[in-house]
mmCIF file of C-alpha atoms in Angstrom:
data_model
loop_
_atom_site.group_PDB
_atom_site.id
_atom_site.type_symbol
_atom_site.label_atom_id
_atom_site.label_comp_id
_atom_site.label_asym_id
_atom_site.label_seq_id
_atom_site.Cartn_x
_atom_site.Cartn_y
_atom_site.Cartn_z
ATOM 1 C CA UNK A 1 66.375 100.170 156.997
ATOM 2 C CA UNK A 2 66.003 100.177 153.228
ATOM 3 C CA UNK A 3 68.532 101.717 150.854
ATOM 4 C CA UNK A 4 67.507 104.521 148.475
ATOM 5 C CA UNK A 5 66.687 102.220 145.495
ATOM 6 C CA UNK A 6 64.389 100.029 147.629
ATOM 7 C CA UNK A 7 62.612 103.075 149.064
ATOM 8 C CA UNK A 8 62.232 104.518 145.574
ATOM 9 C CA UNK A 9 60.842 101.171 144.352
ATOM 10 C CA UNK A 10 58.220 101.123 147.119
ATOM 11 C CA UNK A 11 57.291 104.704 146.302
ATOM 12 C CA UNK A 12 56.873 104.034 142.572
ATOM 13 C CA UNK A 13 54.933 100.806 143.207
ATOM 14 C CA UNK A 14 52.597 102.554 145.655
ATOM 15 C CA UNK A 15 49.408 104.003 144.238
ATOM 16 C CA UNK A 16 49.382 106.401 147.169
ATOM 17 C CA UNK A 17 51.430 109.060 145.382
ATOM 18 C CA UNK A 18 50.579 110.934 142.193
ATOM 19 C CA UNK A 19 53.998 112.520 141.837
ATOM 20 C CA UNK A 20 55.931 109.419 140.778
ATOM 21 C CA UNK A 21 55.000 106.454 138.590
ATOM 22 C CA UNK A 22 56.327 103.876 136.149
ATOM 23 C CA UNK A 23 56.523 105.112 132.589
ATOM 24 C CA UNK A 24 54.577 103.176 129.980
ATOM 25 C CA UNK A 25 57.701 101.237 129.035
ATOM 26 C CA UNK A 26 57.971 100.219 132.730
ATOM 27 C CA UNK A 27 61.713 100.774 132.432
ATOM 28 C CA UNK A 28 61.732 104.396 133.546
ATOM 29 C CA UNK A 29 60.573 106.342 136.546
ATOM 30 C CA UNK A 30 58.408 109.350 135.691
ATOM 31 C CA UNK A 31 58.510 112.186 138.225
ATOM 32 C CA UNK A 32 56.309 115.255 138.432
ATOM 33 C CA UNK A 33 58.927 117.469 140.053
ATOM 34 C CA UNK A 34 56.674 120.089 141.655
ATOM 35 C CA UNK A 35 54.234 117.511 143.001
ATOM 36 C CA UNK A 36 57.054 115.326 144.372
ATOM 37 C CA UNK A 37 58.365 118.344 146.288
ATOM 38 C CA UNK A 38 54.973 118.746 147.971
ATOM 39 C CA UNK A 39 53.912 115.119 148.312
ATOM 40 C CA UNK A 40 57.130 113.375 149.328
ATOM 41 C CA UNK A 41 59.869 115.874 150.134
ATOM 42 C CA UNK A 42 58.011 118.855 151.570
ATOM 43 C CA UNK A 43 57.635 119.697 155.229
ATOM 44 C CA UNK A 44 53.902 119.053 155.018
ATOM 45 C CA UNK A 45 54.355 115.639 153.430
ATOM 46 C CA UNK A 46 52.300 113.059 155.339
ATOM 47 C CA UNK A 47 55.052 110.451 155.112
ATOM 48 C CA UNK A 48 58.796 110.942 155.179
ATOM 49 C CA UNK A 49 59.983 108.321 152.719
ATOM 50 C CA UNK A 50 63.495 109.707 152.395
ATOM 51 C CA UNK A 51 65.691 111.495 154.903
ATOM 52 C CA UNK A 52 65.831 114.591 152.716
ATOM 53 C CA UNK A 53 63.568 117.489 151.909
ATOM 54 C CA UNK A 54 65.020 119.043 148.750
ATOM 55 C CA UNK A 55 64.702 118.063 145.113
ATOM 56 C CA UNK A 56 68.424 118.694 144.670
ATOM 57 C CA UNK A 57 69.249 116.027 147.301
ATOM 58 C CA UNK A 58 66.739 113.600 145.789
ATOM 59 C CA UNK A 59 68.204 113.981 142.277
ATOM 60 C CA UNK A 60 71.735 113.707 143.699
ATOM 61 C CA UNK A 61 70.746 110.310 145.173
ATOM 62 C CA UNK A 62 69.248 109.287 141.817
ATOM 63 C CA UNK A 63 72.547 110.132 140.091
ATOM 64 C CA UNK A 64 74.583 108.475 142.833
ATOM 65 C CA UNK A 65 72.732 105.199 142.200
ATOM 66 C CA UNK A 66 73.260 105.365 138.441
ATOM 67 C CA UNK A 67 69.953 106.779 137.211
ATOM 68 C CA UNK A 68 70.196 108.652 133.923
ATOM 69 C CA UNK A 69 67.863 111.488 133.008
ATOM 70 C CA UNK A 70 66.093 110.984 129.684
ATOM 71 C CA UNK A 71 64.508 113.625 127.482
ATOM 72 C CA UNK A 72 61.156 111.847 127.471
ATOM 73 C CA UNK A 73 59.681 108.392 127.828
ATOM 74 C CA UNK A 74 60.150 105.849 125.046
ATOM 75 C CA UNK A 75 56.437 105.742 124.245
ATOM 76 C CA UNK A 76 53.116 107.141 125.357
ATOM 77 C CA UNK A 77 50.571 105.167 127.340
ATOM 78 C CA UNK A 78 48.227 102.926 125.426
ATOM 79 C CA UNK A 79 45.371 103.159 127.911
ATOM 80 C CA UNK A 80 43.238 106.287 127.829
ATOM 81 C CA UNK A 81 43.237 106.964 131.615
ATOM 82 C CA UNK A 82 47.031 106.707 131.807
ATOM 83 C CA UNK A 83 47.445 108.839 128.693
ATOM 84 C CA UNK A 84 45.148 111.520 130.109
ATOM 85 C CA UNK A 85 46.961 111.451 133.454
ATOM 86 C CA UNK A 86 50.321 111.847 131.695
ATOM 87 C CA UNK A 87 48.966 114.662 129.537
ATOM 88 C CA UNK A 88 47.537 116.436 132.581
ATOM 89 C CA UNK A 89 50.852 116.093 134.407
ATOM 90 C CA UNK A 90 52.805 117.285 131.375
ATOM 91 C CA UNK A 91 50.538 120.249 130.737
ATOM 92 C CA UNK A 92 50.727 121.419 134.332
ATOM 93 C CA UNK A 93 53.299 124.133 134.998
ATOM 94 C CA UNK A 94 55.568 121.502 136.461
ATOM 95 C CA UNK A 95 57.885 119.360 134.426
ATOM 96 C CA UNK A 96 57.775 115.577 134.171
ATOM 97 C CA UNK A 97 61.256 114.083 134.466
ATOM 98 C CA UNK A 98 62.146 110.579 133.270
ATOM 99 C CA UNK A 99 64.968 108.579 134.816
ATOM 100 C CA UNK A 100 66.375 105.248 133.680
ATOM 101 C CA UNK A 101 68.533 102.686 135.444
ATOM 102 C CA UNK A 102 69.134 99.204 133.956
ATOM 103 C CA UNK A 103 68.785 97.724 137.479
ATOM 104 C CA UNK A 104 65.455 99.456 138.142
ATOM 105 C CA UNK A 105 62.743 97.776 136.092
ATOM 106 C CA UNK A 106 59.139 97.144 137.096
ATOM 107 C CA UNK A 107 59.056 93.492 136.030
ATOM 108 C CA UNK A 108 62.419 92.623 137.591
ATOM 109 C CA UNK A 109 62.539 93.575 141.299
ATOM 110 C CA UNK A 110 65.417 91.108 141.810
ATOM 111 C CA UNK A 111 67.661 93.539 139.903
ATOM 112 C CA UNK A 112 67.463 96.002 142.814
ATOM 113 C CA UNK A 113 70.248 94.035 144.516
ATOM 114 C CA UNK A 114 72.632 95.187 141.758
ATOM 115 C CA UNK A 115 71.590 98.853 142.104
ATOM 116 C CA UNK A 116 74.634 100.125 144.005
ATOM 117 C CA UNK A 117 76.055 103.513 144.913
ATOM 118 C CA UNK A 118 78.770 104.763 142.603
#
């Protein structure tokens, strides 16, 4: 069984979910909170990725593994489709959250081994 960081990595890398993605900097995880509740955590979610069903539990795990909430991403997307997707997500009534962890970086999956519980 995979630990939380590995499950999160698979989720972010998957193009199956619209609620969570790599930020443009590829150093942060962007989360559409309301959509994540429906898509991943909710009772009607097609796949149970995590053994939890509340946003509070999910964010507690993020904090437990050393993720830090940021005000916003470092930069906006350069490509038009990504920019429009981010704008659509941001303008929806749900909030986009950005989380950073130095051991959770798109180009460096080997760093996941150092992503430990506090």
